[in-house]
Each structure stands twice: as structure tokens, then as C-alpha cells.
């Protein structure tokens, strides 16, 4: 499927600024109810497209800069509270549109701590993609991990198990039986989507 042409790119800068302003303040009611709060770097119309077309480089850099600004803003707000918290920025590549800032409190902190594990051989942060943000990037401690999509075997109907995607999953997986939501052992399949760099302010 060919990428849909995006018109009026100059106007999209205003949408990015509006996105930042609407996310600058943490909704503490949501955070304290669910023990986590996040925002993703998703701006229309890119986020509405079937194939998640990439942002033009200038807009990607602008959005990443604002994610880093949110990280600092959220930290200042969380520091005024009397509870422990975990605060991270995730840079996903090539799925940049899924990049986000995530705050967690309570038991949810452990979930996010274990969500991404550092790889044995750490990839360097892709500074070439965001060179203008080098100073802010270097103020953050990063580690590299890998981003996967996971599927239960039961997610696939019998008719789908002859399909190309399912066969690709089968070929790429060494199977482990994992307890599903009903406590029954089941095959979990996964496929790598790309890389992720997890950052916390030093």
C-alpha cells in the first residue's frame, strides 16, 4: 500500500505545539487511579493512516524535542508529590510514532522496570536522527532494548494458520509454554518490530 500524501505540512507544526500543550500537565487523577500515565508521539493525520507513515524528519525531530521537554516538565511535577515514581521516555525505531513518555507509581513501577530488558550488546543511541537535540539527549541515561509484538497461538483461527504472517511467526519462534489468562499452558509467539531506547533523566 502506497503512503498517502500529506498536504499542508506547515500547518502541522501548530498541531504538534497544541499536542505538547495538552500533555504538559500530568493528570494526577488518572495517574493515582491507574498507577500510570503516558502520552505517545501521535499526531494526526499520521496516526490515522493505515500504515503509520513516517513523519518528515523535521516534524519527527520537533516531536522528539517535545517528548524530552515533557520528560523534564513531568519530573518537576512529580517531584512535588510525596510518593516514589518511575519516569521514562521511550524512543522506538523505526516505529517512532509509538515513542512516549511514561510515569508510574505504586506497584506499576515494577511492571515498567521489567518491561524492557537491556540487550547484551548495547546499540548506541541513534544520535544522527536527532543531532540538534544532542545536549538534551546527553542529559538522559539510556539503555537499548528490543521491541516485540506478542501473540497467543489461540489468537489465530484455524483458517489463519496457513497464512504468511502466521508462518513467519512459526519460523521465527522457539516455543515456550506460558500460562495464559485462564492459567492454561499455551504457546506464545513473538515478532521483533524494532529497537527501543529507554531513557531516564540523570
PDB file of C-alpha atoms in Angstrom, residues 16-162:
ATOM      1  CA  UNK A  16       2.417  19.469  17.359  1.00  0.00           C
ATOM      2  CA  UNK A  17       2.557  22.530  19.610  1.00  0.00           C
ATOM      3  CA  UNK A  18      -1.091  22.004  20.571  1.00  0.00           C
ATOM      4  CA  UNK A  19      -0.341  18.344  21.346  1.00  0.00           C
ATOM      5  CA  UNK A  20       2.502  19.411  23.641  1.00  0.00           C
ATOM      6  CA  UNK A  21       0.386  21.998  25.457  1.00  0.00           C
ATOM      7  CA  UNK A  22      -2.427  19.498  26.023  1.00  0.00           C
ATOM      8  CA  UNK A  23       0.001  16.976  27.530  1.00  0.00           C
ATOM      9  CA  UNK A  24       2.314  19.248  29.520  1.00  0.00           C
ATOM     10  CA  UNK A  25       0.414  18.798  32.778  1.00  0.00           C
ATOM     11  CA  UNK A  26       0.066  15.362  34.307  1.00  0.00           C
ATOM     12  CA  UNK A  27      -3.495  14.307  35.041  1.00  0.00           C
ATOM     13  CA  UNK A  28      -2.865  13.157  38.595  1.00  0.00           C
ATOM     14  CA  UNK A  29      -6.402  11.805  38.940  1.00  0.00           C
ATOM     15  CA  UNK A  30      -5.639   9.319  36.173  1.00  0.00           C
ATOM     16  CA  UNK A  31      -2.142   8.587  37.484  1.00  0.00           C
ATOM     17  CA  UNK A  32      -3.338   7.872  41.013  1.00  0.00           C
ATOM     18  CA  UNK A  33      -6.311   5.797  39.821  1.00  0.00           C
ATOM     19  CA  UNK A  34      -4.376   3.551  37.443  1.00  0.00           C
ATOM     20  CA  UNK A  35      -0.811   3.952  38.808  1.00  0.00           C
ATOM     21  CA  UNK A  36       0.465   5.009  35.377  1.00  0.00           C
ATOM     22  CA  UNK A  37       0.115   7.877  32.941  1.00  0.00           C
ATOM     23  CA  UNK A  38       1.602   8.268  29.462  1.00  0.00           C
ATOM     24  CA  UNK A  39       1.425  10.115  26.184  1.00  0.00           C
ATOM     25  CA  UNK A  40       2.531   8.922  22.756  1.00  0.00           C
ATOM     26  CA  UNK A  41       4.055  10.957  19.923  1.00  0.00           C
ATOM     27  CA  UNK A  42       0.953  10.524  17.775  1.00  0.00           C
ATOM     28  CA  UNK A  43      -0.202  13.453  15.676  1.00  0.00           C
ATOM     29  CA  UNK A  44      -2.960  13.386  13.057  1.00  0.00           C
ATOM     30  CA  UNK A  45      -3.089  12.678  10.202  1.00  0.00           C
ATOM     31  CA  UNK A  46      -0.076  10.325  10.511  1.00  0.00           C
ATOM     32  CA  UNK A  47      -1.615   8.474  13.445  1.00  0.00           C
ATOM     33  CA  UNK A  48      -4.785   7.879  11.397  1.00  0.00           C
ATOM     34  CA  UNK A  49      -3.056   6.239   8.447  1.00  0.00           C
ATOM     35  CA  UNK A  50      -3.314   2.510   7.903  1.00  0.00           C
ATOM     36  CA  UNK A  51       0.418   2.007   7.502  1.00  0.00           C
ATOM     37  CA  UNK A  52       1.657   4.502  10.104  1.00  0.00           C
ATOM     38  CA  UNK A  53       3.544   6.560   7.560  1.00  0.00           C
ATOM     39  CA  UNK A  54       6.730   8.110   8.949  1.00  0.00           C
ATOM     40  CA  UNK A  55       6.807  11.748   9.945  1.00  0.00           C
ATOM     41  CA  UNK A  56       9.010  14.008   7.802  1.00  0.00           C
ATOM     42  CA  UNK A  57      12.389  14.411   9.501  1.00  0.00           C
ATOM     43  CA  UNK A  58      11.729  17.962  10.687  1.00  0.00           C
ATOM     44  CA  UNK A  59       8.480  17.004  12.391  1.00  0.00           C
ATOM     45  CA  UNK A  60       9.981  13.883  13.908  1.00  0.00           C
ATOM     46  CA  UNK A  61      12.765  15.959  15.462  1.00  0.00           C
ATOM     47  CA  UNK A  62      10.268  18.547  16.695  1.00  0.00           C
ATOM     48  CA  UNK A  63       8.127  15.847  18.323  1.00  0.00           C
ATOM     49  CA  UNK A  64      11.123  14.181  19.928  1.00  0.00           C
ATOM     50  CA  UNK A  65      12.270  17.522  21.326  1.00  0.00           C
ATOM     51  CA  UNK A  66       8.847  17.971  22.898  1.00  0.00           C
ATOM     52  CA  UNK A  67       8.903  14.467  24.349  1.00  0.00           C
ATOM     53  CA  UNK A  68      12.126  15.427  26.116  1.00  0.00           C
ATOM     54  CA  UNK A  69      10.524  18.675  27.292  1.00  0.00           C
ATOM     55  CA  UNK A  70       7.607  16.665  28.671  1.00  0.00           C
ATOM     56  CA  UNK A  71      10.046  14.427  30.498  1.00  0.00           C
ATOM     57  CA  UNK A  72      11.511  17.440  32.310  1.00  0.00           C
ATOM     58  CA  UNK A  73       8.113  19.026  32.936  1.00  0.00           C
ATOM     59  CA  UNK A  74       6.618  15.827  34.334  1.00  0.00           C
ATOM     60  CA  UNK A  75       9.637  15.285  36.571  1.00  0.00           C
ATOM     61  CA  UNK A  76       9.212  18.760  38.095  1.00  0.00           C
ATOM     62  CA  UNK A  77       5.543  17.998  38.808  1.00  0.00           C
ATOM     63  CA  UNK A  78       6.222  14.546  40.248  1.00  0.00           C
ATOM     64  CA  UNK A  79       8.993  15.886  42.487  1.00  0.00           C
ATOM     65  CA  UNK A  80       6.352  17.950  44.286  1.00  0.00           C
ATOM     66  CA  UNK A  81       4.491  14.789  45.315  1.00  0.00           C
ATOM     67  CA  UNK A  82       5.281  12.678  48.346  1.00  0.00           C
ATOM     68  CA  UNK A  83       5.378   9.307  46.627  1.00  0.00           C
ATOM     69  CA  UNK A  84       8.037   7.406  44.718  1.00  0.00           C
ATOM     70  CA  UNK A  85       7.691   7.282  40.968  1.00  0.00           C
ATOM     71  CA  UNK A  86       9.307   5.959  37.815  1.00  0.00           C
ATOM     72  CA  UNK A  87       9.574   8.262  34.817  1.00  0.00           C
ATOM     73  CA  UNK A  88      10.876   7.246  31.401  1.00  0.00           C
ATOM     74  CA  UNK A  89      10.964   8.313  27.792  1.00  0.00           C
ATOM     75  CA  UNK A  90      10.921   5.594  25.149  1.00  0.00           C
ATOM     76  CA  UNK A  91      12.355   6.155  21.694  1.00  0.00           C
ATOM     77  CA  UNK A  92      11.105   3.427  19.367  1.00  0.00           C
ATOM     78  CA  UNK A  93      12.678   2.944  15.957  1.00  0.00           C
ATOM     79  CA  UNK A  94      11.620   2.575  13.219  1.00  0.00           C
ATOM     80  CA  UNK A  95       8.197   2.814  14.911  1.00  0.00           C
ATOM     81  CA  UNK A  96       8.832   6.363  16.116  1.00  0.00           C
ATOM     82  CA  UNK A  97       5.112   7.116  16.259  1.00  0.00           C
ATOM     83  CA  UNK A  98       4.909   4.770  19.278  1.00  0.00           C
ATOM     84  CA  UNK A  99       7.566   6.749  21.198  1.00  0.00           C
ATOM     85  CA  UNK A 100       6.252   8.036  24.517  1.00  0.00           C
ATOM     86  CA  UNK A 101       6.776   9.419  27.989  1.00  0.00           C
ATOM     87  CA  UNK A 102       5.557   7.159  30.815  1.00  0.00           C
ATOM     88  CA  UNK A 103       5.117   7.866  34.519  1.00  0.00           C
ATOM     89  CA  UNK A 104       4.275   5.155  37.038  1.00  0.00           C
ATOM     90  CA  UNK A 105       3.737   4.881  40.773  1.00  0.00           C
ATOM     91  CA  UNK A 106       2.986   2.121  43.255  1.00  0.00           C
ATOM     92  CA  UNK A 107       3.173  -1.486  42.055  1.00  0.00           C
ATOM     93  CA  UNK A 108       3.100  -0.373  38.418  1.00  0.00           C
ATOM     94  CA  UNK A 109       6.713   0.780  38.713  1.00  0.00           C
ATOM     95  CA  UNK A 110       7.888  -2.844  38.770  1.00  0.00           C
ATOM     96  CA  UNK A 111       5.914  -3.604  35.610  1.00  0.00           C
ATOM     97  CA  UNK A 112       7.697  -0.863  33.677  1.00  0.00           C
ATOM     98  CA  UNK A 113      11.036  -1.723  35.215  1.00  0.00           C
ATOM     99  CA  UNK A 114      10.725  -5.239  33.788  1.00  0.00           C
ATOM    100  CA  UNK A 115       9.017  -4.344  30.509  1.00  0.00           C
ATOM    101  CA  UNK A 116      12.238  -3.767  28.566  1.00  0.00           C
ATOM    102  CA  UNK A 117      15.481  -5.557  29.348  1.00  0.00           C
ATOM    103  CA  UNK A 118      18.893  -4.202  28.268  1.00  0.00           C
ATOM    104  CA  UNK A 119      20.399  -6.201  25.409  1.00  0.00           C
ATOM    105  CA  UNK A 120      23.721  -7.948  25.923  1.00  0.00           C
ATOM    106  CA  UNK A 121      25.280  -5.893  23.153  1.00  0.00           C
ATOM    107  CA  UNK A 122      24.058  -2.339  23.579  1.00  0.00           C
ATOM    108  CA  UNK A 123      23.338  -0.362  20.411  1.00  0.00           C
ATOM    109  CA  UNK A 124      24.369   3.261  20.565  1.00  0.00           C
ATOM    110  CA  UNK A 125      21.597   5.828  20.709  1.00  0.00           C
ATOM    111  CA  UNK A 126      20.810   6.927  17.104  1.00  0.00           C
ATOM    112  CA  UNK A 127      22.066  10.454  17.620  1.00  0.00           C
ATOM    113  CA  UNK A 128      22.258  11.006  13.861  1.00  0.00           C
ATOM    114  CA  UNK A 129      18.455  11.064  13.766  1.00  0.00           C
ATOM    115  CA  UNK A 130      18.212  13.852  16.341  1.00  0.00           C
ATOM    116  CA  UNK A 131      21.569  15.626  16.209  1.00  0.00           C
ATOM    117  CA  UNK A 132      20.056  19.020  17.066  1.00  0.00           C
ATOM    118  CA  UNK A 133      18.929  17.570  20.413  1.00  0.00           C
ATOM    119  CA  UNK A 134      22.384  16.268  21.384  1.00  0.00           C
ATOM    120  CA  UNK A 135      22.600  18.354  24.584  1.00  0.00           C
ATOM    121  CA  UNK A 136      19.231  17.151  25.898  1.00  0.00           C
ATOM    122  CA  UNK A 137      19.920  13.577  24.806  1.00  0.00           C
ATOM    123  CA  UNK A 138      23.185  13.547  26.740  1.00  0.00           C
ATOM    124  CA  UNK A 139      21.380  14.685  29.904  1.00  0.00           C
ATOM    125  CA  UNK A 140      19.498  11.380  29.897  1.00  0.00           C
ATOM    126  CA  UNK A 141      20.760   7.913  30.789  1.00  0.00           C
ATOM    127  CA  UNK A 142      19.734   5.482  28.025  1.00  0.00           C
ATOM    128  CA  UNK A 143      19.770   1.740  27.576  1.00  0.00           C
ATOM    129  CA  UNK A 144      18.937  -0.213  24.445  1.00  0.00           C
ATOM    130  CA  UNK A 145      16.308  -2.936  24.248  1.00  0.00           C
ATOM    131  CA  UNK A 146      14.236  -4.622  21.566  1.00  0.00           C
ATOM    132  CA  UNK A 147      10.560  -4.099  20.802  1.00  0.00           C
ATOM    133  CA  UNK A 148       8.341  -7.108  20.148  1.00  0.00           C
ATOM    134  CA  UNK A 149       4.724  -7.870  19.397  1.00  0.00           C
ATOM    135  CA  UNK A 150       3.398 -10.928  21.244  1.00  0.00           C
ATOM    136  CA  UNK A 151       0.566 -13.252  20.268  1.00  0.00           C
ATOM    137  CA  UNK A 152      -1.091 -16.267  21.822  1.00  0.00           C
ATOM    138  CA  UNK A 153      -1.455 -19.205  19.429  1.00  0.00           C
ATOM    139  CA  UNK A 154      -5.187 -19.131  20.169  1.00  0.00           C
ATOM    140  CA  UNK A 155      -5.317 -15.611  18.684  1.00  0.00           C
ATOM    141  CA  UNK A 156      -5.246 -17.285  15.266  1.00  0.00           C
ATOM    142  CA  UNK A 157      -8.243 -19.042  13.763  1.00  0.00           C
ATOM    143  CA  UNK A 158      -7.602 -22.373  12.024  1.00  0.00           C
ATOM    144  CA  UNK A 159      -8.083 -20.647   8.662  1.00  0.00           C
ATOM    145  CA  UNK A 160      -5.326 -18.151   9.523  1.00  0.00           C
ATOM    146  CA  UNK A 161      -2.716 -20.789  10.346  1.00  0.00           C
ATOM    147  CA  UNK A 162      -1.838 -21.287   6.702  1.00  0.00           C
TER     148      UNK A 162
END
